[in-house]
PDB file of C-alpha atoms and ligand atoms in Angstrom:
ATOM      1  CA  MET A 251      -9.037 -12.321 -26.782  1.00 40.00           C
ATOM      2  CA  ALA A 252      -9.866  -8.740 -25.742  1.00 42.00           C
ATOM      3  CA  GLU A 253      -7.730  -5.964 -27.137  1.00 41.00           C
ATOM      4  CA  THR A 254      -4.804  -4.540 -25.181  1.00 40.00           C
ATOM      5  CA  PRO A 255      -5.933  -1.823 -22.734  1.00 41.00           C
ATOM      6  CA  LYS A 256      -4.875   1.784 -23.272  1.00 42.00           C
ATOM      7  CA  SER A 257      -1.805   3.090 -21.492  1.00 39.00           C
ATOM      8  CA  LEU A 258      -1.903   2.252 -17.796  1.00 41.00           C
ATOM      9  CA  LYS A 259      -0.374   5.611 -17.084  1.00 42.00           C
ATOM     10  CA  GLU A 260      -3.725   7.346 -17.491  1.00 43.00           C
ATOM     11  CA  GLY A 261      -5.024   6.180 -14.119  1.00 43.00           C
ATOM     12  CA  GLY A 262      -2.386   7.574 -11.766  1.00 43.00           C
ATOM     13  CA  THR A 263      -2.558  11.019 -10.227  1.00 44.00           C
ATOM     14  CA  ILE A 264      -0.116  10.733  -7.360  1.00 44.00           C
ATOM     15  CA  GLU A 265       2.631  13.352  -7.542  1.00 46.00           C
ATOM     16  CA  PRO A 266       5.928  12.082  -8.977  1.00 43.00           C
ATOM     17  CA  VAL A 267       8.539  10.977  -6.465  1.00 42.00           C
ATOM     18  CA  ARG A 268      10.912  13.847  -5.749  1.00 42.00           C
ATOM     19  CA  GLU A 269      13.756  14.649  -3.428  1.00 42.00           C
ATOM     20  CA  ILE A 270      12.664  17.072  -0.727  1.00 41.00           C
ATOM     21  CA  LEU A 271      13.352  17.498   2.947  1.00 46.00           C
ATOM     22  CA  TRP A 272      10.274  17.431   5.111  1.00 44.00           C
ATOM     23  CA  GLY A 273       9.180  17.859   8.699  1.00 44.00           C
ATOM     24  CA  SER A 274      11.681  17.449  11.471  1.00 46.00           C
ATOM     25  CA  ALA A 275      13.591  14.893   9.347  1.00 46.00           C
ATOM     26  CA  ALA A 276      15.459  17.763   7.692  1.00 48.00           C
ATOM     27  CA  GLY A 277      17.336  18.328  10.931  1.00 48.00           C
ATOM     28  CA  VAL A 278      17.520  14.732  12.195  1.00 61.00           C
ATOM     29  CA  ARG A 279      20.783  12.798  11.798  1.00 66.00           C
ATOM     30  CA  LYS A 280      20.793   9.726   9.610  1.00 81.00           C
ATOM     31  CA  TYR A 281      21.444   6.464  11.420  1.00 89.00           C
ATOM     32  CA  GLU A 282      23.213   3.828   9.357  1.00 91.00           C
ATOM     33  CA  THR A 283      23.129   0.713  11.541  1.00 93.00           C
ATOM     34  CA  ALA A 284      20.528  -0.869  13.795  1.00 94.00           C
ATOM     35  CA  ASP A 285      22.968  -0.714  16.746  1.00 93.00           C
ATOM     36  CA  GLU A 286      23.145   3.091  16.646  1.00 91.00           C
ATOM     37  CA  LEU A 287      19.396   3.622  16.971  1.00 90.00           C
ATOM     38  CA  PRO A 288      18.072   4.909  20.296  1.00 88.00           C
ATOM     39  CA  GLU A 289      15.944   2.201  21.972  1.00 89.00           C
ATOM     40  CA  ASP A 290      12.585   3.878  21.370  1.00 85.00           C
ATOM     41  CA  MET A 291      13.337   4.474  17.706  1.00 85.00           C
ATOM     42  CA  ARG A 292      14.656   0.946  17.265  1.00 91.00           C
ATOM     43  CA  LYS A 293      11.328  -0.427  18.531  1.00 91.00           C
ATOM     44  CA  LEU A 294       9.433   1.838  16.161  1.00 87.00           C
ATOM     45  CA  VAL A 295      11.455   0.799  13.077  1.00 90.00           C
ATOM     46  CA  VAL A 296      10.935  -2.891  13.939  1.00 94.00           C
ATOM     47  CA  LYS A 297       7.197  -2.343  14.442  1.00 92.00           C
ATOM     48  CA  LEU A 298       6.837  -0.451  11.146  1.00 90.00           C
ATOM     49  CA  MET A 299       8.820  -3.085   9.191  1.00 94.00           C
ATOM     50  CA  VAL A 300       6.797  -5.985  10.636  1.00 96.00           C
ATOM     51  CA  VAL A 301       3.553  -4.321   9.503  1.00 94.00           C
ATOM     52  CA  GLN A 302       5.095  -3.438   6.126  1.00 95.00           C
ATOM     53  CA  ALA A 303       6.300  -6.998   5.449  1.00 97.00           C
ATOM     54  CA  ASP A 304       2.993  -8.459   6.649  1.00 97.00           C
ATOM     55  CA  THR A 305       1.033  -6.407   4.087  1.00 97.00           C
ATOM     56  CA  GLU A 306       3.405  -7.413   1.272  1.00 97.00           C
ATOM     57  CA  PHE A 307       3.135 -11.152   1.981  1.00 98.00           C
ATOM     58  CA  ALA A 308      -0.637 -10.936   2.550  1.00 98.00           C
ATOM     59  CA  SER A 309      -1.271  -9.257  -0.801  1.00 97.00           C
ATOM     60  CA  ILE A 310       0.523 -12.121  -2.586  1.00 98.00           C
ATOM     61  CA  GLN A 311      -2.053 -14.491  -1.062  1.00 97.00           C
ATOM     62  CA  GLN A 312      -4.884 -12.180  -2.185  1.00 98.00           C
ATOM     63  CA  HIS A 313      -3.635 -11.780  -5.786  1.00 98.00           C
ATOM     64  CA  ARG A 314      -2.630 -15.414  -6.275  1.00 97.00           C
ATOM     65  CA  PRO A 315      -6.013 -16.772  -7.513  1.00 96.00           C
ATOM     66  CA  TRP A 316      -6.088 -14.103 -10.257  1.00 97.00           C
ATOM     67  CA  LEU A 317      -2.780 -15.069 -11.885  1.00 97.00           C
ATOM     68  CA  ASP A 318      -4.698 -17.279 -14.308  1.00 96.00           C
ATOM     69  CA  ARG A 319      -8.186 -15.767 -13.980  1.00 95.00           C
ATOM     70  CA  ALA A 320      -7.581 -12.133 -15.011  1.00 96.00           C
ATOM     71  CA  PRO A 321      -9.576 -11.255 -18.160  1.00 93.00           C
ATOM     72  CA  THR A 322      -6.834 -10.361 -20.641  1.00 93.00           C
ATOM     73  CA  LEU A 323      -3.315 -11.615 -21.337  1.00 95.00           C
ATOM     74  CA  GLU A 324      -1.886  -8.258 -20.309  1.00 95.00           C
ATOM     75  CA  ASP A 325      -3.858  -8.318 -17.053  1.00 96.00           C
ATOM     76  CA  ARG A 326      -2.425 -11.775 -16.267  1.00 97.00           C
ATOM     77  CA  TRP A 327       1.080 -10.578 -16.969  1.00 97.00           C
ATOM     78  CA  ILE A 328       0.592  -7.521 -14.709  1.00 97.00           C
ATOM     79  CA  GLU A 329      -0.884  -9.718 -11.963  1.00 98.00           C
ATOM     80  CA  SER A 330       2.248 -11.868 -12.071  1.00 98.00           C
ATOM     81  CA  ARG A 331       4.445  -8.762 -11.939  1.00 98.00           C
ATOM     82  CA  ILE A 332       2.535  -7.441  -8.928  1.00 98.00           C
ATOM     83  CA  VAL A 333       3.005 -10.764  -7.105  1.00 98.00           C
ATOM     84  CA  ALA A 334       6.748 -10.703  -7.880  1.00 98.00           C
ATOM     85  CA  ASP A 335       7.006  -7.043  -6.774  1.00 98.00           C
ATOM     86  CA  GLU A 336       5.200  -7.666  -3.471  1.00 98.00           C
ATOM     87  CA  ALA A 337       7.463 -10.672  -2.784  1.00 97.00           C
ATOM     88  CA  ARG A 338      10.493  -8.447  -3.354  1.00 97.00           C
ATOM     89  CA  HIS A 339       9.065  -5.727  -1.064  1.00 97.00           C
ATOM     90  CA  GLY A 340       8.473  -8.329   1.666  1.00 97.00           C
ATOM     91  CA  LEU A 341      12.043  -9.556   1.256  1.00 97.00           C
ATOM     92  CA  GLN A 342      13.345  -5.986   1.455  1.00 96.00           C
ATOM     93  CA  ALA A 343      11.437  -5.263   4.699  1.00 96.00           C
ATOM     94  CA  CYS A 344      12.715  -8.575   6.143  1.00 97.00           C
ATOM     95  CA  ARG A 345      16.315  -7.702   5.218  1.00 96.00           C
ATOM     96  CA  ILE A 346      15.922  -4.575   7.335  1.00 96.00           C
ATOM     97  CA  LEU A 347      14.484  -6.726  10.160  1.00 97.00           C
ATOM     98  CA  ARG A 348      17.456  -9.117   9.892  1.00 97.00           C
ATOM     99  CA  ASP A 349      19.754  -6.258  10.920  1.00 96.00           C
ATOM    100  CA  PHE A 350      17.998  -6.321  14.299  1.00 96.00           C
ATOM    101  CA  GLY A 351      19.498  -9.721  15.146  1.00 95.00           C
ATOM    102  CA  GLU A 352      17.573 -12.473  16.914  1.00 95.00           C
ATOM    103  CA  GLU A 353      14.587 -10.241  17.592  1.00 94.00           C
ATOM    104  CA  GLY A 354      14.263  -9.409  13.878  1.00 96.00           C
ATOM    105  CA  GLN A 355      14.644 -13.080  12.896  1.00 97.00           C
ATOM    106  CA  ARG A 356      11.869 -14.093  15.306  1.00 97.00           C
ATOM    107  CA  TYR A 357       9.511 -11.669  13.593  1.00 97.00           C
ATOM    108  CA  ILE A 358      10.533 -12.941  10.141  1.00 98.00           C
ATOM    109  CA  ASP A 359       9.755 -16.544  11.175  1.00 97.00           C
ATOM    110  CA  GLU A 360       6.313 -15.434  12.408  1.00 97.00           C
ATOM    111  CA  LEU A 361       5.640 -13.496   9.201  1.00 97.00           C
ATOM    112  CA  LEU A 362       6.465 -16.473   7.004  1.00 96.00           C
ATOM    113  CA  ALA A 363       4.061 -18.700   8.965  1.00 97.00           C
ATOM    114  CA  LYS A 364       1.023 -16.403   8.522  1.00 96.00           C
ATOM    115  CA  ARG A 365      -1.860 -17.661   6.421  1.00 96.00           C
ATOM    116  CA  GLU A 366      -4.889 -15.928   4.877  1.00 95.00           C
ATOM    117  CA  GLY A 367      -7.052 -14.240   7.480  1.00 94.00           C
ATOM    118  CA  GLU A 368      -4.238 -13.963  10.082  1.00 95.00           C
ATOM    119  CA  HIS A 369      -2.830 -10.585   9.056  1.00 95.00           C
ATOM    120  CA  LYS A 370      -2.629  -7.417  11.088  1.00 91.00           C
ATOM    121  CA  LEU A 371      -4.744  -5.065   8.960  1.00 91.00           C
ATOM    122  CA  ASP A 372      -8.330  -5.834   7.895  1.00 92.00           C
ATOM    123  CA  ALA A 373      -7.747  -4.858   4.258  1.00 96.00           C
ATOM    124  CA  PHE A 374      -5.298  -7.776   3.952  1.00 97.00           C
ATOM    125  CA  ASN A 375      -7.651 -10.399   5.377  1.00 97.00           C
ATOM    126  CA  MET A 376     -10.329  -9.904   2.709  1.00 97.00           C
ATOM    127  CA  LYS A 377     -10.532 -12.067  -0.408  1.00 97.00           C
ATOM    128  CA  PHE A 378     -10.607 -10.860  -4.016  1.00 98.00           C
ATOM    129  CA  ASP A 379     -13.919 -12.508  -4.938  1.00 96.00           C
ATOM    130  CA  ARG A 380     -14.394 -10.599  -8.186  1.00 95.00           C
ATOM    131  CA  TRP A 381     -12.158  -8.881 -10.731  1.00 96.00           C
ATOM    132  CA  SER A 382     -13.485  -5.540  -9.444  1.00 96.00           C
ATOM    133  CA  ASP A 383     -11.883  -6.380  -6.055  1.00 98.00           C
ATOM    134  CA  VAL A 384      -8.488  -6.604  -7.770  1.00 98.00           C
ATOM    135  CA  GLY A 385      -9.070  -3.174  -9.363  1.00 98.00           C
ATOM    136  CA  ALA A 386     -10.347  -1.446  -6.222  1.00 98.00           C
ATOM    137  CA  PHE A 387      -7.652  -3.000  -4.003  1.00 98.00           C
ATOM    138  CA  THR A 388      -4.732  -1.985  -6.215  1.00 98.00           C
ATOM    139  CA  CYS A 389      -6.214   1.465  -6.860  1.00 98.00           C
ATOM    140  CA  LEU A 390      -7.132   2.205  -3.220  1.00 98.00           C
ATOM    141  CA  VAL A 391      -5.156  -0.010  -0.819  1.00 98.00           C
ATOM    142  CA  ASP A 392      -1.813   0.070  -2.698  1.00 97.00           C
ATOM    143  CA  ARG A 393      -2.246   3.856  -2.848  1.00 97.00           C
ATOM    144  CA  VAL A 394      -2.286   4.044   0.964  1.00 96.00           C
ATOM    145  CA  GLY A 395       0.883   1.933   0.909  1.00 93.00           C
ATOM    146  CA  VAL A 396       2.514   4.552  -1.309  1.00 93.00           C
ATOM    147  CA  TYR A 397       1.774   7.270   1.262  1.00 90.00           C
ATOM    148  CA  GLN A 398       3.567   5.153   3.859  1.00 87.00           C
ATOM    149  CA  LEU A 399       6.551   4.493   1.564  1.00 88.00           C
ATOM    150  CA  ARG A 400       6.866   8.170   0.691  1.00 86.00           C
ATOM    151  CA  SER A 401       7.085   8.900   4.390  1.00 80.00           C
ATOM    152  CA  PHE A 402      10.010   6.483   4.669  1.00 83.00           C
ATOM    153  CA  GLN A 403      11.689   7.955   1.602  1.00 81.00           C
ATOM    154  CA  GLU A 404      13.601  10.582   3.556  1.00 77.00           C
ATOM    155  CA  CYS A 405      13.513   8.901   6.915  1.00 82.00           C
ATOM    156  CA  SER A 406      16.382   9.169   9.349  1.00 84.00           C
ATOM    157  CA  TYR A 407      17.275   5.444   9.175  1.00 88.00           C
ATOM    158  CA  GLY A 408      19.497   5.121   6.089  1.00 89.00           C
ATOM    159  CA  PRO A 409      18.853   1.434   5.141  1.00 91.00           C
ATOM    160  CA  LEU A 410      15.108   2.100   5.091  1.00 90.00           C
ATOM    161  CA  ALA A 411      15.358   5.352   3.129  1.00 89.00           C
ATOM    162  CA  ARG A 412      17.530   3.713   0.455  1.00 90.00           C
ATOM    163  CA  ALA A 413      15.018   0.876  -0.097  1.00 90.00           C
ATOM    164  CA  MET A 414      12.304   3.322  -1.101  1.00 89.00           C
ATOM    165  CA  PRO A 415      12.947   4.610  -4.679  1.00 90.00           C
ATOM    166  CA  LEU A 416      12.616   1.180  -6.358  1.00 92.00           C
ATOM    167  CA  MET A 417       9.639   0.160  -4.220  1.00 92.00           C
ATOM    168  CA  LEU A 418       7.878   3.423  -5.045  1.00 92.00           C
ATOM    169  CA  SER A 419       8.351   3.073  -8.789  1.00 93.00           C
ATOM    170  CA  GLU A 420       6.982  -0.496  -8.641  1.00 95.00           C
ATOM    171  CA  GLU A 421       3.987   0.598  -6.556  1.00 95.00           C
ATOM    172  CA  GLN A 422       3.207   3.267  -9.146  1.00 94.00           C
ATOM    173  CA  LEU A 423       2.508   0.479 -11.669  1.00 94.00           C
ATOM    174  CA  HIS A 424       0.134  -1.206  -9.189  1.00 97.00           C
ATOM    175  CA  LEU A 425      -1.869   1.992  -8.636  1.00 95.00           C
ATOM    176  CA  ASN A 426      -2.129   2.797 -12.312  1.00 96.00           C
ATOM    177  CA  PHE A 427      -3.172  -0.765 -13.067  1.00 97.00           C
ATOM    178  CA  GLY A 428      -5.937  -0.596 -10.419  1.00 98.00           C
ATOM    179  CA  ALA A 429      -7.297   2.640 -11.861  1.00 97.00           C
ATOM    180  CA  SER A 430      -7.139   1.104 -15.359  1.00 96.00           C
ATOM    181  CA  VAL A 431      -9.160  -1.956 -14.235  1.00 96.00           C
ATOM    182  CA  LEU A 432     -11.887   0.270 -12.736  1.00 96.00           C
ATOM    183  CA  ARG A 433     -11.916   2.607 -15.754  1.00 95.00           C
ATOM    184  CA  ARG A 434     -12.243  -0.298 -18.210  1.00 95.00           C
ATOM    185  CA  MET A 435     -15.147  -1.732 -16.186  1.00 94.00           C
ATOM    186  CA  VAL A 436     -16.957   1.580 -16.494  1.00 93.00           C
ATOM    187  CA  THR A 437     -16.199   2.246 -20.162  1.00 92.00           C
ATOM    188  CA  ASP A 438     -16.129  -1.274 -21.558  1.00 88.00           C
ATOM    189  CA  GLY A 439     -17.772  -3.395 -18.874  1.00 78.00           C
ATOM    190  CA  ALA A 440     -18.952  -6.479 -20.736  1.00 80.00           C
ATOM    191  CA  LYS A 441     -15.542  -7.075 -22.258  1.00 81.00           C
ATOM    192  CA  TYR A 442     -13.718  -6.630 -18.932  1.00 79.00           C
ATOM    193  CA  TYR A 443     -16.066  -8.678 -16.702  1.00 80.00           C
ATOM    194  CA  GLY A 444     -17.745  -5.827 -14.887  1.00 86.00           C
ATOM    195  CA  SER A 445     -19.861  -2.692 -14.934  1.00 91.00           C
ATOM    196  CA  LEU A 446     -20.079   0.740 -13.321  1.00 94.00           C
ATOM    197  CA  ALA A 447     -22.347  -0.763 -10.640  1.00 95.00           C
ATOM    198  CA  GLU A 448     -19.791  -3.481  -9.841  1.00 95.00           C
ATOM    199  CA  ALA A 449     -16.888  -1.002  -9.788  1.00 96.00           C
ATOM    200  CA  GLN A 450     -18.928   1.231  -7.459  1.00 97.00           C
ATOM    201  CA  GLU A 451     -19.672  -1.695  -5.145  1.00 97.00           C
ATOM    202  CA  ALA A 452     -15.990  -2.638  -4.966  1.00 98.00           C
ATOM    203  CA  VAL A 453     -15.051   0.952  -4.098  1.00 98.00           C
ATOM    204  CA  ARG A 454     -17.599   0.913  -1.250  1.00 98.00           C
ATOM    205  CA  LYS A 455     -16.019  -2.339  -0.004  1.00 98.00           C
ATOM    206  CA  TRP A 456     -12.344  -1.242  -0.103  1.00 98.00           C
ATOM    207  CA  TYR A 457     -12.453   2.544   0.465  1.00 98.00           C
ATOM    208  CA  PRO A 458     -13.356   2.340   4.210  1.00 98.00           C
ATOM    209  CA  ARG A 459     -10.617  -0.272   4.777  1.00 97.00           C
ATOM    210  CA  SER A 460      -8.149   2.017   2.969  1.00 97.00           C
ATOM    211  CA  LEU A 461      -9.051   4.977   5.176  1.00 97.00           C
ATOM    212  CA  ASP A 462      -8.644   2.752   8.263  1.00 96.00           C
ATOM    213  CA  MET A 463      -5.081   1.931   7.177  1.00 94.00           C
ATOM    214  CA  PHE A 464      -3.896   5.457   7.995  1.00 92.00           C
ATOM    215  CA  GLY A 465      -4.476   4.606  11.676  1.00 90.00           C
ATOM    216  CA  HIS A 466      -6.150   6.398  14.547  1.00 90.00           C
ATOM    217  CA  SER A 467      -6.425  10.171  14.568  1.00 86.00           C
ATOM    218  CA  ASN A 468      -4.286  11.663  17.363  1.00 83.00           C
ATOM    219  CA  SER A 469      -2.122   8.526  17.414  1.00 83.00           C
ATOM    220  CA  GLU A 470       0.837   8.683  19.795  1.00 84.00           C
ATOM    221  CA  THR A 471       2.903   6.301  17.578  1.00 81.00           C
ATOM    222  CA  SER A 472       2.328   8.564  14.600  1.00 81.00           C
ATOM    223  CA  ARG A 473       3.411  11.640  16.591  1.00 82.00           C
ATOM    224  CA  ARG A 474       6.625   9.899  17.698  1.00 81.00           C
ATOM    225  CA  ALA A 475       7.325   8.663  14.173  1.00 80.00           C
ATOM    226  CA  ILE A 476       7.226  12.270  12.930  1.00 82.00           C
ATOM    227  CA  GLU A 477       9.470  13.408  15.761  1.00 81.00           C
ATOM    228  CA  TYR A 478      12.073  10.759  14.857  1.00 77.00           C
ATOM    229  CA  GLY A 479      11.863  11.685  11.198  1.00 76.00           C
ATOM    230  CA  LEU A 480      10.322   8.309  10.301  1.00 75.00           C
ATOM    231  CA  LYS A 481       7.037   9.752   9.065  1.00 76.00           C
ATOM    232  CA  ARG A 482       6.064  12.797   7.122  1.00 77.00           C
ATOM    233  CA  TRP A 483       2.453  13.584   8.005  1.00 84.00           C
ATOM    234  CA  THR A 484       0.128  12.806  10.900  1.00 86.00           C
ATOM    235  CA  ASN A 485      -2.408  10.057  10.186  1.00 89.00           C
ATOM    236  CA  GLU A 486      -5.141  12.651   9.813  1.00 91.00           C
ATOM    237  CA  GLU A 487      -3.163  14.861   7.398  1.00 90.00           C
ATOM    238  CA  ALA A 488      -2.241  11.886   5.197  1.00 91.00           C
ATOM    239  CA  ARG A 489      -5.844  10.598   5.196  1.00 95.00           C
ATOM    240  CA  ALA A 490      -7.192  14.019   4.117  1.00 95.00           C
ATOM    241  CA  ARG A 491      -4.703  14.230   1.218  1.00 95.00           C
ATOM    242  CA  TYR A 492      -5.589  10.715   0.142  1.00 96.00           C
ATOM    243  CA  ILE A 493      -9.351  11.389   0.167  1.00 97.00           C
ATOM    244  CA  GLU A 494      -8.836  14.393  -2.097  1.00 97.00           C
ATOM    245  CA  GLU A 495      -6.563  12.464  -4.477  1.00 97.00           C
ATOM    246  CA  VAL A 496      -8.963   9.512  -4.823  1.00 98.00           C
ATOM    247  CA  ARG A 497     -11.966  11.805  -5.280  1.00 98.00           C
ATOM    248  CA  LYS A 498     -10.232  13.610  -8.180  1.00 97.00           C
ATOM    249  CA  LEU A 499      -9.274  10.273  -9.757  1.00 97.00           C
ATOM    250  CA  LEU A 500     -12.575   8.365  -9.540  1.00 97.00           C
ATOM    251  CA  THR A 501     -15.232  11.075  -9.952  1.00 96.00           C
ATOM    252  CA  PRO A 502     -14.549  11.473 -13.705  1.00 96.00           C
ATOM    253  CA  TYR A 503     -15.228   7.711 -14.117  1.00 94.00           C
ATOM    254  CA  GLY A 504     -18.697   8.247 -12.594  1.00 95.00           C
ATOM    255  CA  ILE A 505     -17.667   6.408  -9.388  1.00 97.00           C
ATOM    256  CA  GLU A 506     -18.797   8.114  -6.178  1.00 96.00           C
ATOM    257  CA  LEU A 507     -16.945   7.864  -2.883  1.00 97.00           C
ATOM    258  CA  PRO A 508     -18.937   7.092   0.260  1.00 97.00           C
ATOM    259  CA  PRO A 509     -18.563   9.634   3.096  1.00 97.00           C
ATOM    260  CA  PRO A 510     -15.246   9.252   4.999  1.00 96.00           C
ATOM    261  CA  GLU A 511     -17.008   7.917   8.123  1.00 95.00           C
ATOM    262  CA  PHE A 512     -18.882   5.154   6.197  1.00 96.00           C
ATOM    263  CA  ASP A 513     -18.218   1.585   7.503  1.00 96.00           C
ATOM    264  CA  ARG A 514     -15.054   2.601   9.341  1.00 95.00           C
ATOM    265  CA  HIS A 515     -13.392   0.408  11.983  1.00 94.00           C
ATOM    266  CA  VAL A 516     -10.456   2.661  12.933  1.00 90.00           C
ATOM    267  CA  LEU A 517     -11.244   6.294  13.759  1.00 86.00           C
TER     268      LEU A 517
HETATM  269 FE1  LIG B 880       4.347  -3.578  -2.082  1.00 83.70          FE
HETATM  270 FE1  LIG B 881       1.646  -2.973  -4.380  1.00 83.70          FE
END
């Protein structure tokens, strides 16, 4: 059996979670129940939670085949933790949806019926064919998820804001694990079922889908979400920060990022 990988902490560069007030949210009142929300904001919270829960449940389907195929014992244990974490995140998003009565329950029923290939975002309809896909997905796609969660962290809807600290600390493990998988492929490829070339190929596969996840530039939904204090940055601002963060993380491994416009579906 291969030796235990070095600390997974090495791979993460995202800033630590901290309490700050941002954007218009600093001046926006906190709503505590679904009934209090203005109609437009209520629709937006439901829409955001449906997408959030959909990504959580989809990633369980993507990780599932690797529970007993990951190369080391520790990798298998972390895979099983990730699956448990994503199930909990899906449950948490659905609990928020439940507060929206019959409408919320209808969405939950639909979410539970979705199978592979039926999800809203492209990144969650692609299979993990190789171990490098697991590494690139957790390093790149989960990292976009963290940007979204950090936006919700101080959002004006109390039940959503309070769900964030635990979810964020769990996601941090996923990101660091992804970076560790890619780093081990580059530095110790044969032992960890991969190589620099394979890691590079996986990054080219998942990076464009990650950039798409931030949504359209000049999106009206994104502008409204900032106004209501539900989001922190515009799609374009968040995408630019992300590109810089990933570049700093992967360049030292010898992995190059394709240009931001490469293979994009959402611009
Ligand atoms: Fe998650
Ligand atoms: Fe995750």
